[in-house]
Amino acid sequence: MAATYEPIATTTLGSAASSITFSSIPSTYTDLRVVLTTTATSAFYGKLTFNGDTGANYSETWIDGSGSAAASGRNSSNNWLYISQRQIQTGQPQLITTDIFSYAGSTYKTALETYNQDQNGSGWVGSQVGLWRSTAAITSITYTTSTSTFTAGTTATLYGIKSA
Amino acid sequence: MLNNLIAVLDAGGGGAASSFESIATATGTGSSGTITFSSIPSTYKHLQIRSRILTATGDYLYLQVNSNSGSNYGRHFIHGTGSSVAAGGAASDSYFRFANLNTSTSNTFPEVSIIDLHDYASTTKNKTMRAFDGIDFNSASAPTGTVTLSSSVWLSTSAINSITIGTINGSNFTTNTQIALYGIKGA
């Protein structure tokens, strides 16, 4: 029996980089999941795009807590999904997960994302739903930085989840 | 009246080394507002449901176990609407209302969920479930979108052997709806 939940690819940065891309993603799974742990060379906002699409085809609704306040917001007709609504910081690793449902299907693509970081004094825990208004199958996933770079040691693993 | 679509269980059964296994998958038919996974084996430790749902008309989603529609579910939630944060709950409900509570489903914008049912086969404990759900409409005016984290207790020590996901007001799942049930083994 083929594995239901298996790693497709892992990237570990040997040196700082401004992007991480998973390409040639097979269409044989049902859902995809990416687990990313990273810190910033200097604080930046992280971006997520699919199939190299940088058009205004992304939107999201989010909720997060800072330890002193809860907040919710939305971004519409954006050129990417934010991987975190808060800047990726230096210091402690930030954990980001992205679940993409029916990524090879013919409807719009919806993802559930989580982001959390704790600096032992400040930090965030957040969840969001992201929409890519495209009916194309996802064949590549790219994480990029708004400024600065992902530090060396950043790891990202792409998993495939296959239903019966 | 709700019509049931009974999901076909994978006849493959055991033998795989993986601890995360696909048990069954159901696809919407366009003529039913419920999907039921029945005869769930008790051989896993936990269950996970992953769903992408579209409905013919806007509606709200629920989960029931073992066809139990008595006042045996409690729930709590926190959600973000894009402009505000809200939290709430309900006691003695007839189902686990796990999805968006202020935004209905859509036939264009998929609503997605991950639902975990821990220790589902226990016969000595009540059952706790949690859900992570979201839908986004790329809109600054209603409907805008909601991301929801929710928890529920099913006040029964019976092992869970069936799970039904449905629409509260009877809207049909479109044929682009897919709901998958996975089993997670313990050591």
Coordinates of C-alpha atoms in Angstrom, one line a residue, chain B:
Chain B
M1 CA -35.2 15.6 4.8
L2 CA -31.6 14.8 4.8
N3 CA -30.4 12.0 2.5
N4 CA -27.4 10.0 3.5
L5 CA -24.4 9.2 1.4
I6 CA -22.6 6.3 2.9
A7 CA -18.9 6.4 2.2
V8 CA -17.3 3.3 0.9
L9 CA -14.7 2.0 3.2
D10 CA -11.3 1.0 1.8
A11 CA -11.4 -2.7 1.6
G12 CA -7.6 -2.9 1.9
G13 CA -7.6 -3.0 5.6
G14 CA -4.4 -3.5 7.5
G15 CA -0.9 -4.5 6.4
A16 CA 0.6 -1.1 5.9
A17 CA 3.5 0.0 8.0
S18 CA 2.4 3.6 8.1
S19 CA 0.9 5.0 11.3
F20 CA -1.2 7.5 9.4
E21 CA -3.6 5.7 7.1
S22 CA -6.5 6.6 4.9
I23 CA -9.7 4.8 6.0
A24 CA -12.2 6.2 3.5
T25 CA -13.0 9.1 1.2
A26 CA -16.3 10.5 0.2
T27 CA -17.2 12.9 -2.6
G28 CA -20.3 15.0 -2.7
T29 CA -23.0 13.9 -5.2
G30 CA -24.9 17.1 -5.7
S31 CA -28.0 15.6 -4.2
S32 CA -27.2 15.1 -0.6
G33 CA -26.3 17.3 2.3
T34 CA -24.8 14.6 4.5
I35 CA -21.8 12.3 4.3
T36 CA -21.4 9.4 6.7
F37 CA -18.5 7.2 7.5
S38 CA -19.8 4.1 9.0
S39 CA -18.3 0.9 10.5
I40 CA -15.2 2.7 11.5
P41 CA -12.7 0.2 12.8
S42 CA -11.5 0.5 16.4
T43 CA -7.9 -0.4 15.6
Y44 CA -6.6 3.2 15.5
K45 CA -5.7 5.5 18.3
H46 CA -7.1 8.7 16.9
L47 CA -9.0 9.8 13.8
Q48 CA -8.5 12.9 11.6
I49 CA -11.0 14.2 9.0
R50 CA -9.7 16.6 6.3
S51 CA -12.4 18.2 4.2
R52 CA -12.9 20.6 1.3
I53 CA -16.6 21.5 1.2
L54 CA -18.7 23.4 -1.3
T55 CA -22.4 23.6 -1.1
A56 CA -25.1 24.4 -3.6
T57 CA -26.4 27.2 -1.4
G58 CA -24.9 28.9 1.6
D59 CA -25.2 26.8 4.8
Y60 CA -23.5 25.8 8.0
L61 CA -21.7 22.6 8.9
Y62 CA -22.0 20.1 11.7
L63 CA -20.6 16.8 12.8
Q64 CA -22.3 14.0 14.7
V65 CA -21.0 10.7 15.9
N66 CA -22.8 7.4 16.0
S67 CA -26.0 9.1 14.7
N68 CA -26.4 10.5 18.1
S69 CA -28.6 13.6 17.8
G70 CA -29.4 14.0 21.5
S71 CA -28.3 16.9 23.6
N72 CA -24.9 15.4 24.2
Y73 CA -22.4 17.8 22.6
G74 CA -20.8 20.8 24.2
R75 CA -18.5 23.2 22.2
H76 CA -16.3 26.3 22.5
F77 CA -14.8 28.3 19.7
I78 CA -12.7 31.3 18.9
H79 CA -12.8 32.9 15.4
G80 CA -11.6 35.8 13.4
T81 CA -13.7 37.4 10.8
G82 CA -11.1 39.7 9.4
S83 CA -12.4 42.6 11.4
S84 CA -13.0 41.2 14.8
V85 CA -12.3 38.3 17.2
A86 CA -15.1 36.5 18.9
A87 CA -15.3 33.5 21.3
G88 CA -18.3 31.6 22.5
G89 CA -19.8 28.2 23.2
A90 CA -22.8 26.1 23.6
A91 CA -23.8 23.3 26.0
S92 CA -26.2 20.4 25.5
D93 CA -26.3 20.7 21.7
S94 CA -27.4 18.1 19.3
Y95 CA -24.2 18.2 17.2
F96 CA -20.7 19.7 17.0
R97 CA -21.0 22.8 15.0
F98 CA -17.3 22.9 14.0
A99 CA -17.1 25.4 11.1
N100 CA -17.7 29.1 10.6
L101 CA -20.4 30.4 12.8
N102 CA -21.2 33.7 11.1
T103 CA -20.3 33.0 7.5
S104 CA -22.1 30.4 5.4
T105 CA -20.5 28.0 2.9
S106 CA -20.3 28.6 -0.8
N107 CA -20.4 26.9 -4.2
T108 CA -17.3 28.7 -5.4
F109 CA -15.0 29.4 -2.4
P110 CA -14.0 26.1 -0.7
E111 CA -14.4 25.8 3.1
V112 CA -11.6 23.6 4.5
S113 CA -11.3 21.8 7.8
I114 CA -9.1 19.6 9.8
I115 CA -10.9 17.8 12.6
D116 CA -9.2 15.6 15.2
L117 CA -11.0 13.0 17.3
H118 CA -8.7 11.8 19.9
D119 CA -9.0 8.4 21.6
Y120 CA -12.2 7.8 19.6
A121 CA -12.4 4.1 20.5
S122 CA -12.2 4.5 24.2
T123 CA -15.1 2.9 26.2
T124 CA -14.2 4.6 29.4
K125 CA -13.9 8.3 28.4
N126 CA -16.1 10.9 26.9
K127 CA -14.8 12.1 23.5
T128 CA -13.1 15.4 22.9
M129 CA -12.8 16.7 19.4
R130 CA -11.1 19.8 17.9
A131 CA -11.4 21.6 14.6
F132 CA -9.4 24.1 12.5
D133 CA -11.6 25.5 9.8
G134 CA -11.6 28.4 7.4
I135 CA -13.2 30.0 4.4
D136 CA -12.1 33.2 2.5
F137 CA -14.1 35.2 -0.1
N138 CA -11.5 37.7 -1.1
S139 CA -13.9 40.4 -0.1
A140 CA -13.8 43.4 2.2
S141 CA -17.6 43.3 2.6
A142 CA -19.8 40.5 3.7
P143 CA -19.2 37.7 3.2
T144 CA -15.6 38.2 4.0
G145 CA -14.3 35.0 5.5
T146 CA -13.7 33.4 8.8
V147 CA -11.0 31.3 10.5
T148 CA -12.2 29.2 13.4
L149 CA -10.7 27.1 16.1
S150 CA -13.2 25.0 18.0
S151 CA -13.5 22.2 20.5
S152 CA -16.3 19.9 21.4
V153 CA -17.1 17.1 23.9
W154 CA -19.4 14.2 23.1
L155 CA -20.8 13.1 26.4
S156 CA -20.6 9.4 25.9
T157 CA -18.2 6.6 26.7
S158 CA -19.2 4.6 23.6
A159 CA -16.6 4.0 21.0
I160 CA -17.1 6.1 17.9
N161 CA -18.0 3.9 15.0
S162 CA -19.6 6.4 12.6
I163 CA -19.2 10.0 11.8
T164 CA -21.6 12.2 9.9
I165 CA -20.8 15.6 8.5
G166 CA -23.7 17.6 7.1
T167 CA -25.3 20.9 6.4
I168 CA -27.6 22.3 9.1
N169 CA -30.2 23.6 6.7
G170 CA -30.0 20.8 4.1
S171 CA -28.0 22.4 1.3
N172 CA -26.4 19.7 -0.9
F173 CA -22.7 19.2 -1.1
T174 CA -21.5 19.8 -4.6
T175 CA -19.5 17.2 -6.5
N176 CA -16.4 19.2 -5.8
T177 CA -16.8 18.4 -2.1
Q178 CA -14.3 15.9 -0.7
I179 CA -14.1 14.6 2.8
A180 CA -11.4 12.1 3.9
L181 CA -11.2 10.0 7.0
Y182 CA -7.7 9.0 8.3
G183 CA -6.7 6.7 11.2
I184 CA -3.6 7.4 13.3
K185 CA -2.1 4.4 15.0
G186 CA -0.5 4.4 18.5
A187 CA 2.7 2.5 19.3

